[in-house]
Coordinates of C-alpha atoms and ligand atoms in Angstrom, one line a residue:
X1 CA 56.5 -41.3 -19.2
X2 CA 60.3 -42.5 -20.0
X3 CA 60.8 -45.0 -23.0
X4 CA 63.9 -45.9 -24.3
X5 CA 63.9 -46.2 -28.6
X6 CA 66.5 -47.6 -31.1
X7 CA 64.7 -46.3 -34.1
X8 CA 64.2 -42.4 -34.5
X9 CA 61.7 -40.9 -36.9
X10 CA 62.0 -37.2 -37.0
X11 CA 58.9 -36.9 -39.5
X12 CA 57.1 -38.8 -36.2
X13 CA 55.6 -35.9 -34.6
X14 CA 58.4 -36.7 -31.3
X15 CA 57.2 -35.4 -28.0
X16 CA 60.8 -34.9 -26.8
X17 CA 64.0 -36.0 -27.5
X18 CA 67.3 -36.0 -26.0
X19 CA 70.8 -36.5 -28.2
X20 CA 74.0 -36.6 -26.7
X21 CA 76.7 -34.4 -27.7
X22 CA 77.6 -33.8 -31.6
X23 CA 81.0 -35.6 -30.7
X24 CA 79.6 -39.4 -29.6
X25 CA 76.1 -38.7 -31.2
X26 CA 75.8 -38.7 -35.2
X27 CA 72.3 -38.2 -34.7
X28 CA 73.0 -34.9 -32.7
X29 CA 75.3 -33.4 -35.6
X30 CA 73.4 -34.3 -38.2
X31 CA 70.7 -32.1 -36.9
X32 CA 73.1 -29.4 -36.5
X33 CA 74.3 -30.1 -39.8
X34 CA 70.7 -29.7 -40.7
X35 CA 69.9 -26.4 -39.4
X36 CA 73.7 -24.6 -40.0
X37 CA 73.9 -24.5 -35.9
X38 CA 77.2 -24.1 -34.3
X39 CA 76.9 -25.6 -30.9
X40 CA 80.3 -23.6 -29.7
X41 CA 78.3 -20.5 -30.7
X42 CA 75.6 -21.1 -27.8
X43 CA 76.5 -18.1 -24.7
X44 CA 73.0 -18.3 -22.5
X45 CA 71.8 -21.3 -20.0
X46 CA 69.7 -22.6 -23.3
X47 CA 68.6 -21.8 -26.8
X48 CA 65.4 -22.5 -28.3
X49 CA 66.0 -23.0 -31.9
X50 CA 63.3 -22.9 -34.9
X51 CA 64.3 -25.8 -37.3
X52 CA 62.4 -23.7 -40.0
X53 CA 60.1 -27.3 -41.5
X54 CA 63.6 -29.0 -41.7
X55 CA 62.5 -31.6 -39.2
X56 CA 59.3 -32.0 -38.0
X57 CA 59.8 -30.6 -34.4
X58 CA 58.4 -26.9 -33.7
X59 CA 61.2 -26.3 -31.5
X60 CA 65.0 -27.4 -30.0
X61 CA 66.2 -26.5 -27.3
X62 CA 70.3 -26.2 -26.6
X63 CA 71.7 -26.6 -23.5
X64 CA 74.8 -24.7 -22.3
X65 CA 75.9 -27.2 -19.8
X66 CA 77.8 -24.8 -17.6
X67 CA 74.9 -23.0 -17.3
X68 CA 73.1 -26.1 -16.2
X69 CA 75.5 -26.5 -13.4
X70 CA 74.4 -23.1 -11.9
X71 CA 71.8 -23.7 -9.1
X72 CA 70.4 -20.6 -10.1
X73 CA 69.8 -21.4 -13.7
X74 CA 69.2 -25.1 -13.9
X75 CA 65.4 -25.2 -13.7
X76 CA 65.0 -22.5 -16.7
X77 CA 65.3 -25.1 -19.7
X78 CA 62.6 -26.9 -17.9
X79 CA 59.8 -24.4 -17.2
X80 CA 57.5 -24.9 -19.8
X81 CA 57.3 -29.1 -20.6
X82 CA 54.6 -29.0 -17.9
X83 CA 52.3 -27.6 -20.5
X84 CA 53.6 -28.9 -23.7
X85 CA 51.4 -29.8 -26.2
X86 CA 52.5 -31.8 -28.7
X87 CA 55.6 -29.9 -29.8
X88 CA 58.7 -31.8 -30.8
X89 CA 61.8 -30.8 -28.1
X90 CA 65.1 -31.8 -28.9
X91 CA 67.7 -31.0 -25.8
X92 CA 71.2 -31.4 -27.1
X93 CA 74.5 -31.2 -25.2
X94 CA 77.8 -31.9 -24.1
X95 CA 76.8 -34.3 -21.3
X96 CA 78.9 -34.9 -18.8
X97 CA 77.5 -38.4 -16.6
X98 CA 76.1 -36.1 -14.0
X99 CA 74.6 -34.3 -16.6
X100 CA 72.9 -37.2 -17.9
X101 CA 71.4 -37.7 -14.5
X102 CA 70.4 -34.6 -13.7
X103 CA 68.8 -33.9 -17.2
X104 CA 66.3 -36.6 -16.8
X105 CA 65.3 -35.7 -12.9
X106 CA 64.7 -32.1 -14.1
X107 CA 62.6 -33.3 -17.2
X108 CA 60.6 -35.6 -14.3
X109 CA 60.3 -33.0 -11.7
X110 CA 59.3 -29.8 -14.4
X111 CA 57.0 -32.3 -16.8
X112 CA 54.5 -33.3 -13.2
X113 CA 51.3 -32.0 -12.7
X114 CA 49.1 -33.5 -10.0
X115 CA 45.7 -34.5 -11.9
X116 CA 44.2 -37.0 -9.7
X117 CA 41.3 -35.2 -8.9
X118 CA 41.2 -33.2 -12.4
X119 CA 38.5 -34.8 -14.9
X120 CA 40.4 -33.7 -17.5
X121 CA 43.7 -35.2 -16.7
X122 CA 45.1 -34.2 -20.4
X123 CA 47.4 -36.2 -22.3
X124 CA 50.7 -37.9 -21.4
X125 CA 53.8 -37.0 -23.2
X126 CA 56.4 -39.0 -23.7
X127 CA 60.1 -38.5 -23.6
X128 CA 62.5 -40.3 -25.3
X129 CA 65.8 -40.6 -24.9
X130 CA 68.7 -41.1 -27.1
X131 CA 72.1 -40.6 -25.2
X132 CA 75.5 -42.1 -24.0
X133 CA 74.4 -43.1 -20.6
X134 CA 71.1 -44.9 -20.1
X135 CA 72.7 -45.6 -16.4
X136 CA 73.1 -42.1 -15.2
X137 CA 69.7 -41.2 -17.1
X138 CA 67.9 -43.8 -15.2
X139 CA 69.3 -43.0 -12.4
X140 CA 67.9 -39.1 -12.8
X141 CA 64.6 -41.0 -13.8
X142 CA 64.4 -42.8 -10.6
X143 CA 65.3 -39.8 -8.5
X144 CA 62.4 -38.2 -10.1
X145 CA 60.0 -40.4 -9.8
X146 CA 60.7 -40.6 -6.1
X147 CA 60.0 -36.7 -5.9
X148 CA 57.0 -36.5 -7.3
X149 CA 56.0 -39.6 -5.9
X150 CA 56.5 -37.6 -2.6
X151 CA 54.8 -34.4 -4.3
X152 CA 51.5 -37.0 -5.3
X153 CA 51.4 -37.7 -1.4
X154 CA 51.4 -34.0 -0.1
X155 CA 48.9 -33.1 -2.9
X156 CA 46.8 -35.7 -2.4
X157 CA 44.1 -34.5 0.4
X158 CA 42.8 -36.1 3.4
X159 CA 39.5 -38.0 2.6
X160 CA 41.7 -39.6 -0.3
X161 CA 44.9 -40.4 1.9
X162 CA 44.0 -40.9 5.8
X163 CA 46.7 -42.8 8.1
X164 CA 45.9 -46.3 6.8
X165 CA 45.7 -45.6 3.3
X166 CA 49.2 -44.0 4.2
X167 CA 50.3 -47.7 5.4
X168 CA 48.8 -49.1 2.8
X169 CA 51.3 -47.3 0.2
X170 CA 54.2 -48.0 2.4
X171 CA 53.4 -52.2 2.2
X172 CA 53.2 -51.9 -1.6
X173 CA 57.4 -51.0 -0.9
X174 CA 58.2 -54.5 -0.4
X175 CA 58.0 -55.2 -3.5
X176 CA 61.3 -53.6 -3.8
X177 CA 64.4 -55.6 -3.4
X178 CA 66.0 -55.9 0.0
X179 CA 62.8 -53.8 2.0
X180 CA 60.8 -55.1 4.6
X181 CA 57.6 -53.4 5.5
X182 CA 55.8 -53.6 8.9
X183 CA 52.8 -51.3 9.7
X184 CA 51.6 -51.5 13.6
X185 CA 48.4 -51.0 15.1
X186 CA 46.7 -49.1 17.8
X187 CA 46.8 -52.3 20.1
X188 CA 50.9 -52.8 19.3
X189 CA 51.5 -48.9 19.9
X190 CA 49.3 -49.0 22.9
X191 CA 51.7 -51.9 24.3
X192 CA 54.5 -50.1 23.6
X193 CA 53.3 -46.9 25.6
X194 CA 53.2 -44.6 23.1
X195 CA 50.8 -42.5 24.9
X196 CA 52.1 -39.3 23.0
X197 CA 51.6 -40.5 19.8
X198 CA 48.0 -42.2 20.5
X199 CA 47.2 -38.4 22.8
X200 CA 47.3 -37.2 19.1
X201 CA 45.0 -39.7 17.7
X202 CA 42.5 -39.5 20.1
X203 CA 39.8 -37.1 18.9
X204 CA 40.0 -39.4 15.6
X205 CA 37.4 -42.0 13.9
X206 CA 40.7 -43.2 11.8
X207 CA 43.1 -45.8 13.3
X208 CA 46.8 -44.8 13.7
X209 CA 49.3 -46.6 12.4
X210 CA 53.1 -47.1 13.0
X211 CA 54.8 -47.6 9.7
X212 CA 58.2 -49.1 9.6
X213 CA 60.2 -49.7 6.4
X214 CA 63.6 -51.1 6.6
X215 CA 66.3 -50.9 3.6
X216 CA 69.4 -53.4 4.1
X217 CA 71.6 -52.1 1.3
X218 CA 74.7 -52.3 3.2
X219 CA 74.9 -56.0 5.1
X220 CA 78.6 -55.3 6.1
X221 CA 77.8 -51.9 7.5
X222 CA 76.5 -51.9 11.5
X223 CA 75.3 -48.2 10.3
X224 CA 71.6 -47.9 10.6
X225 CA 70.3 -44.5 9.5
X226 CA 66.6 -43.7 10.8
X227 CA 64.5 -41.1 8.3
X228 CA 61.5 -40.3 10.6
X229 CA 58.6 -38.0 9.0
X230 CA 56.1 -36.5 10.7
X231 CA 53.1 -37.8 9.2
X232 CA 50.1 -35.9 10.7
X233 CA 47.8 -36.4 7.6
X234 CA 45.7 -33.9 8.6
X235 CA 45.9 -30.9 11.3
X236 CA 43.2 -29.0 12.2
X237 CA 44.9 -28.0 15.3
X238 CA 42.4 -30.1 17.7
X239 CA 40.7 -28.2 20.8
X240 CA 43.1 -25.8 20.0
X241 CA 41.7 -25.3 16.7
X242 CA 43.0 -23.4 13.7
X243 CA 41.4 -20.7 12.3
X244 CA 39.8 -19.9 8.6
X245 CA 43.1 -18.8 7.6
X246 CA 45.1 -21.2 8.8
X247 CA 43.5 -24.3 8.1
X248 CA 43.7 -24.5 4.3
X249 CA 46.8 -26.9 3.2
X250 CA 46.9 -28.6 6.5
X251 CA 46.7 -31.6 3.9
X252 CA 50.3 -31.1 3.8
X253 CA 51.1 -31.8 7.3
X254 CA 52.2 -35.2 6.5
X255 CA 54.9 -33.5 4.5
X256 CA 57.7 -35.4 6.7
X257 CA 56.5 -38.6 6.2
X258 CA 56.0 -38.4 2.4
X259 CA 60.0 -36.9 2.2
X260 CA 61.0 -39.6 4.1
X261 CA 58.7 -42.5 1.8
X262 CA 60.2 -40.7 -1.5
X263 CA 63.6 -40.8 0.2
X264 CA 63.1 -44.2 0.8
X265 CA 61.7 -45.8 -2.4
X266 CA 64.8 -43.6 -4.3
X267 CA 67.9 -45.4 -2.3
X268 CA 65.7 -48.4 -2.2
X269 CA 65.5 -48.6 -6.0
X270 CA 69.1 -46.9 -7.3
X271 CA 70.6 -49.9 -4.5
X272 CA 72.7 -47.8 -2.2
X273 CA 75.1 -48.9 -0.6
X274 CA 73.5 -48.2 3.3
X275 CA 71.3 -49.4 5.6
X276 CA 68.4 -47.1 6.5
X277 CA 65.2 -47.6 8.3
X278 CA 61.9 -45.3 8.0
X279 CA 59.3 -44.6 10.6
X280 CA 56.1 -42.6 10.7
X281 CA 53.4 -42.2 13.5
X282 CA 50.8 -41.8 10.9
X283 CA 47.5 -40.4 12.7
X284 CA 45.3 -37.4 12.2
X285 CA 44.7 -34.3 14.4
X286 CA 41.2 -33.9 14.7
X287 CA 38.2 -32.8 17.0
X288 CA 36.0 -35.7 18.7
X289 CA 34.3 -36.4 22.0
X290 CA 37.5 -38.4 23.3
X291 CA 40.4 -35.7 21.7
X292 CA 43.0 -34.6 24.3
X293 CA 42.9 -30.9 25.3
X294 CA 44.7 -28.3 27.2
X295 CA 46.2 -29.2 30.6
X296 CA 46.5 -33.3 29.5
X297 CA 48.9 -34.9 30.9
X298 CA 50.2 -37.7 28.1
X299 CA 52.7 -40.1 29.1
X300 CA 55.1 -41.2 26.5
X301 CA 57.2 -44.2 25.4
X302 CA 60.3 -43.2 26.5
X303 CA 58.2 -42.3 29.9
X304 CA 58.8 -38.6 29.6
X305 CA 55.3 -37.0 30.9
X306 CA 54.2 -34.1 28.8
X307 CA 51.7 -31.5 29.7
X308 CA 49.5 -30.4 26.5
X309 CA 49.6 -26.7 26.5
X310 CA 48.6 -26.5 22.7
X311 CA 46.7 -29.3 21.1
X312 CA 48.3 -27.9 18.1
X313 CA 52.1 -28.8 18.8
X314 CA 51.0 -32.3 17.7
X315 CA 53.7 -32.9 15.4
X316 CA 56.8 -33.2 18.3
X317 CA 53.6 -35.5 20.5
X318 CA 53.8 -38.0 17.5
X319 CA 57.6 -37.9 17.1
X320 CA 58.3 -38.1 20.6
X321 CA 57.1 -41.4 20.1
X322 CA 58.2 -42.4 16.4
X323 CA 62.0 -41.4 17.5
X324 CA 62.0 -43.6 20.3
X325 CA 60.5 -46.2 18.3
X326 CA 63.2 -45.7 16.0
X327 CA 66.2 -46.1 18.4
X328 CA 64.5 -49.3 20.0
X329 CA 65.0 -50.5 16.6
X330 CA 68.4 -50.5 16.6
X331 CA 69.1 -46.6 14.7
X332 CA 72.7 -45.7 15.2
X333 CA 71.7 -41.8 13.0
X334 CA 68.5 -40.2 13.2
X335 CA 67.1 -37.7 10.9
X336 CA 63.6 -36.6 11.2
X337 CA 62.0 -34.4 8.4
X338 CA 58.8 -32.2 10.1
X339 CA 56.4 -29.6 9.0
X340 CA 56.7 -28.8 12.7
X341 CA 56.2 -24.9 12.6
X342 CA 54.9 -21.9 12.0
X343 CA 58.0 -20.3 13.4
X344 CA 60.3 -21.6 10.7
X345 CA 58.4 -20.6 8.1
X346 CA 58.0 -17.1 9.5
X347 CA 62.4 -17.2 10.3
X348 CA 63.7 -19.1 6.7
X349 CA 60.9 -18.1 4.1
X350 CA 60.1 -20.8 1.8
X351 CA 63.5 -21.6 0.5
X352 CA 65.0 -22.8 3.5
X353 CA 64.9 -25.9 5.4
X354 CA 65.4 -25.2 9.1
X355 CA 68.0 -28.1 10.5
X356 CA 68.5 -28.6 14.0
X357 CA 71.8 -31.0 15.3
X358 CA 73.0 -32.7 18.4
X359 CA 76.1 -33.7 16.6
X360 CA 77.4 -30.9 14.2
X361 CA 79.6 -33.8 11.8
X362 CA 76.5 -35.6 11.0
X363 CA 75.2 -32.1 10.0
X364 CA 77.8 -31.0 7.7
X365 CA 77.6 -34.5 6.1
X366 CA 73.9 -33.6 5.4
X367 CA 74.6 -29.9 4.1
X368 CA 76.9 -31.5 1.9
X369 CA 74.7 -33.8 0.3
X370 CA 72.2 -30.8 0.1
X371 CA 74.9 -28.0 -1.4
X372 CA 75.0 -31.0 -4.2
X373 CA 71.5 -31.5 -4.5
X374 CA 71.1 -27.6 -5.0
X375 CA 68.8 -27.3 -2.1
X376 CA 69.0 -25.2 0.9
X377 CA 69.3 -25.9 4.4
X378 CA 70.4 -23.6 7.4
X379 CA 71.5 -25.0 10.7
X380 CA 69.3 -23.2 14.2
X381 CA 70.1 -23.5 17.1
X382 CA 69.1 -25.2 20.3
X383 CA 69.6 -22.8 23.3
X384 CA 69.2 -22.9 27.2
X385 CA 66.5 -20.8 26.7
X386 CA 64.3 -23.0 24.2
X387 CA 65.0 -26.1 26.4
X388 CA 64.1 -23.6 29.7
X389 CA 60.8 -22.6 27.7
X390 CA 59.1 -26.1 27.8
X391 CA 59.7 -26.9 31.5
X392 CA 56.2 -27.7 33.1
X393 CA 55.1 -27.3 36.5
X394 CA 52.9 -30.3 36.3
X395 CA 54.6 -32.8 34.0
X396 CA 58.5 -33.2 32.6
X397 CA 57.9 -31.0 29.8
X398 CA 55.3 -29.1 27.9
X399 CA 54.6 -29.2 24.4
X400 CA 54.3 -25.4 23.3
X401 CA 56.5 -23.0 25.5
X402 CA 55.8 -19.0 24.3
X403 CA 56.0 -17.1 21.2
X404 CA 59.4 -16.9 20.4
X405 CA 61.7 -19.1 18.7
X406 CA 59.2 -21.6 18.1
X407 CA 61.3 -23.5 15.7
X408 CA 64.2 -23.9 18.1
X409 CA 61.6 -24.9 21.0
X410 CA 60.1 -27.4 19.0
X411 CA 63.9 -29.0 18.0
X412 CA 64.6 -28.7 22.0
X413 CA 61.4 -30.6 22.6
X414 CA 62.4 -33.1 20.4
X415 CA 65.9 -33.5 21.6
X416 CA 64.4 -34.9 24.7
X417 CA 63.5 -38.0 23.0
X418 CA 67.1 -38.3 21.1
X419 CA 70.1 -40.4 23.1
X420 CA 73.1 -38.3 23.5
X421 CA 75.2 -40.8 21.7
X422 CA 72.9 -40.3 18.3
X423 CA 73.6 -38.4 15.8
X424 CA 70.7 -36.7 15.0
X425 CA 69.8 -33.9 12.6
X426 CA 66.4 -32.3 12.5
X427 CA 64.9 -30.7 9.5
X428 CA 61.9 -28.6 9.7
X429 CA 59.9 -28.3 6.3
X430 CA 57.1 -26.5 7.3
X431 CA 57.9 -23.5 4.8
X432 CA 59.6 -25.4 2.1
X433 CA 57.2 -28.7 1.2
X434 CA 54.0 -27.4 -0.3
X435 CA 54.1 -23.8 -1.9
X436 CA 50.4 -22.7 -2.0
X437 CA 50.3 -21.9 -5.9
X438 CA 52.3 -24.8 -7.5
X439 CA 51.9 -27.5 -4.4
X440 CA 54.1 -30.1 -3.2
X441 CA 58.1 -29.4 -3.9
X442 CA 59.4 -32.6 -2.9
X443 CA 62.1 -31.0 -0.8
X444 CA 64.5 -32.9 0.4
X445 CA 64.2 -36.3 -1.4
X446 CA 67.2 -35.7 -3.4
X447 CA 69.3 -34.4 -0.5
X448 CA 68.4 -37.4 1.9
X449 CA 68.9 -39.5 -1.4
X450 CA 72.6 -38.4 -2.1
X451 CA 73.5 -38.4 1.9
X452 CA 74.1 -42.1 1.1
X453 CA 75.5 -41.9 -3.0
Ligands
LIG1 N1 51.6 -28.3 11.3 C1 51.8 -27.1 12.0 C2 53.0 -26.3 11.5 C3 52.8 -25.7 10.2 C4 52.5 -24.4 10.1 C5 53.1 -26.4 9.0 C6 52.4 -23.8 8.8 C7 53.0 -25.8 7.8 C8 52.7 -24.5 7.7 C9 52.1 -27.5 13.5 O1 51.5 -28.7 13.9 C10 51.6 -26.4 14.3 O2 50.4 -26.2 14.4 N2 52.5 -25.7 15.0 C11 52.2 -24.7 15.9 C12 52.9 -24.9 17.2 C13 52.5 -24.0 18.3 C14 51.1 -24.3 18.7 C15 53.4 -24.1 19.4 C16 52.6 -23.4 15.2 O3 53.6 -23.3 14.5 O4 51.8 -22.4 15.3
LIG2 MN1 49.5 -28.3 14.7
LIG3 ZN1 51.0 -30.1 12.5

């Protein structure tokens, strides 16, 4: 999509191009000179001027770069490149080097459209840059590309992305410098005890699999930051099935994993300077002879028994198990990204991430990576009551305990399986990763991204 030129052609019918400021670009005021534009003149967040035939392009747009600062205005220069045609675009600017950056992750994030299953996939633009920092710009390009790499795994539904095709994607990250990939089987999860995580799996003609990336980025660092997603590629609820309403987007229950992958691939590639480890207990939830129901007892790894109360609370089964799997590993920081519930949907909306802590220093260290990111995440709490709500009579805990507060009962349930001594933030997406008009968002890449810039 990205390809850097030397030679620019404005009578070449350009898809888009980006000039650095008049100042360091003499290609940039010689198109102002061109059209009689004063830059210092511009007052909104962008201005889409007609270059009236003197160059080729239909259209430039101006950006005010203060307005491109404001959270709340960023994403308007952007909203129409999804559906350019084949209109020339010329963004110009005072850049700044977060600017730079930021410029091309918005251009990647606004310009992607998920046509894997559309026969008419239209044609693919190409942007061009011209500017003072191809470093900063690639690294807005990479960013990006891990977004809606994230966005092309939410999308994508379950008969094209089941738990092993899941694993399958995660092995092609070796590839990348300093990543190890391992992905473990049902026999090697069943040693391990993960009877939570397998409980989940059982109504399932698809394998599970445990999917383990690890980034060393950091050698001199004894840090080892875990990102665990939930990745339940598919939830129907099981026995305790969802209804017509429900159902639909389910797809996207593997939202957690997919955050945590795009996370992954965009620290991996821009070479941060940390170590951080990923695991997912990739399975679906599905109906079958052998699926768990009601009143199962499942035993876990950690060896925590948990009475099934709601074949539905699947996601905190399969994490109980990927967490511990994660601290065996060696994680010092754990955070897990889940599109665990309802609840937090029905308490934040669809802009805000729920975040649960043990350890409220690691939290602010990840709201400040997400106030930079310009994304929103607000901290829940964890109460007596929540942790009360999912004693069992029968087992050490239930998985589903009452109506309310679900969000904070699910983060309690979790917290069982997290060693005081870890940091641990979790971050419930259920509201925020897939919108049902426009699809996957991506939330969260960039935030988990810059926790370690
Ligand atoms: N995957 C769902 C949560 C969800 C709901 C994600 C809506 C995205 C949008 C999760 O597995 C679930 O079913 N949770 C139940 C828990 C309940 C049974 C305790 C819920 O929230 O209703
Ligand atoms: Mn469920
Ligand atoms: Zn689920």
């Amino acid at each position: 999509m990205f390809k850097e030129q030397k030679q620019y052609d404005l009578s070449q019918e350009e898809k888009i191009i980006i000039l650095g400021s008049p100042s360091d670009s003499k290609l940039a005021a010689a198109i102002f000179t061109a059209l009689d534009y004063d830059p210092e003149s511009l007052e909104g967040a962008f201005e889409c001027l007609n270059p009236l035939k003197k160059l080729k392009a239909k259209a430039l747009i101006v950006l005010n770069t203060e307005k491109f600062d404001d959270i709340s205005t960023v994403d308007e220069p952007f909203k129409g490149i999804q559906n350019l045609k084949n209109d020339a675009l010329v963004l110009v600017d005072t850049f700044k080097e977060t600017h730079h950056s930021l410029l091309a992750e918005k251009l990647g994030v606004h310009h992607y459209k998920f046509t894997e299953f559309k026969t008419d996939k239209g044609a693919l633009k190409t942007i061009h840059y011209h500017g003072n920092d191809l470093t900063a710009f690639n690294q807005g390009i990479i960013l990006s590309e891990a977004i809606n790499f994230t966005r092309d795994l939410v999308n994508r539904p379950y008969n094209a992305l089941n738990a092993e095709k899941l694993a399958d994607i995660a092995l092609t990250f070796a590839d990348i410098d300093n990543v190890t990939v391992k992905v473990l089987e049902k026999a090697d999860c069943e040693t391990m005890g993960m009877g939570a995580f397998l409980g989940v799996n059982k109504g399932s003609k698809d394998a599970p699999k445990l999917i383990h990336i690890t980034y060393k980025g950091d050698a001199g660092s004894q840090e080892n930051t875990a990102l665990v997603g939930k990745g339940v590629m598919y939830d129907t609820g099981g026995y305790s099935l969802k209804g017509v309403q429900s159902m639909p987007t389910m797809k996207m229950d593997m939202g957690g994993a997919a955050t945590v992958l795009g996370a992954m691939r965009a620290i991996a590639n821009l070479r941060l300077n940390a170590n951080v480890s990923v695991v997912i207990a990739a399975t679906d939830n599905k109906i079958g002879d052998d699926a768990i129901v009601p009143d199962d007892v499942l035993v876990s790894a950690q060896g925590t028994t948990i009475e099934i109360i709601s074949t539905d609370a699947e996601g905190r089964l399969t994490l109980a198990d990927a967490l511990w799997y994660a601290q065996k590993e060696g994680a010092t920081r754990m955070i897990d990204v889940a599109t665990l519930t309802g609840a937090v949907v029905a308490a934040l909306g669809d802009e805000y991430v729920g975040a649960f802590t043990n350890n409220e220093t690691f939290y602010q260290a990840l709201g400040a990576s997400a106030k930079i990111s310009r994304e929103h995440v607000w901290l829940l709490p964890i109460g007596n009551a929540h942790r009360k709500s999912i004693e069992s009579q029968v087992a050490d805990l239930k998985n589903s305990g009452g109506r309310l507060g679900g969000a904070s009962i699910a983060a309690a349930f979790l917290d069982n399986f997290v060693n005081k001594e870890i940091p641990w933030v979790h971050l419930d997406i259920a509201g925020t990763a897939y919108k049902k008009e426009s699809g996957a968002t991506g939330v969260m890449v960039k935030t988990l991204t810059n926790l370690f810039n």
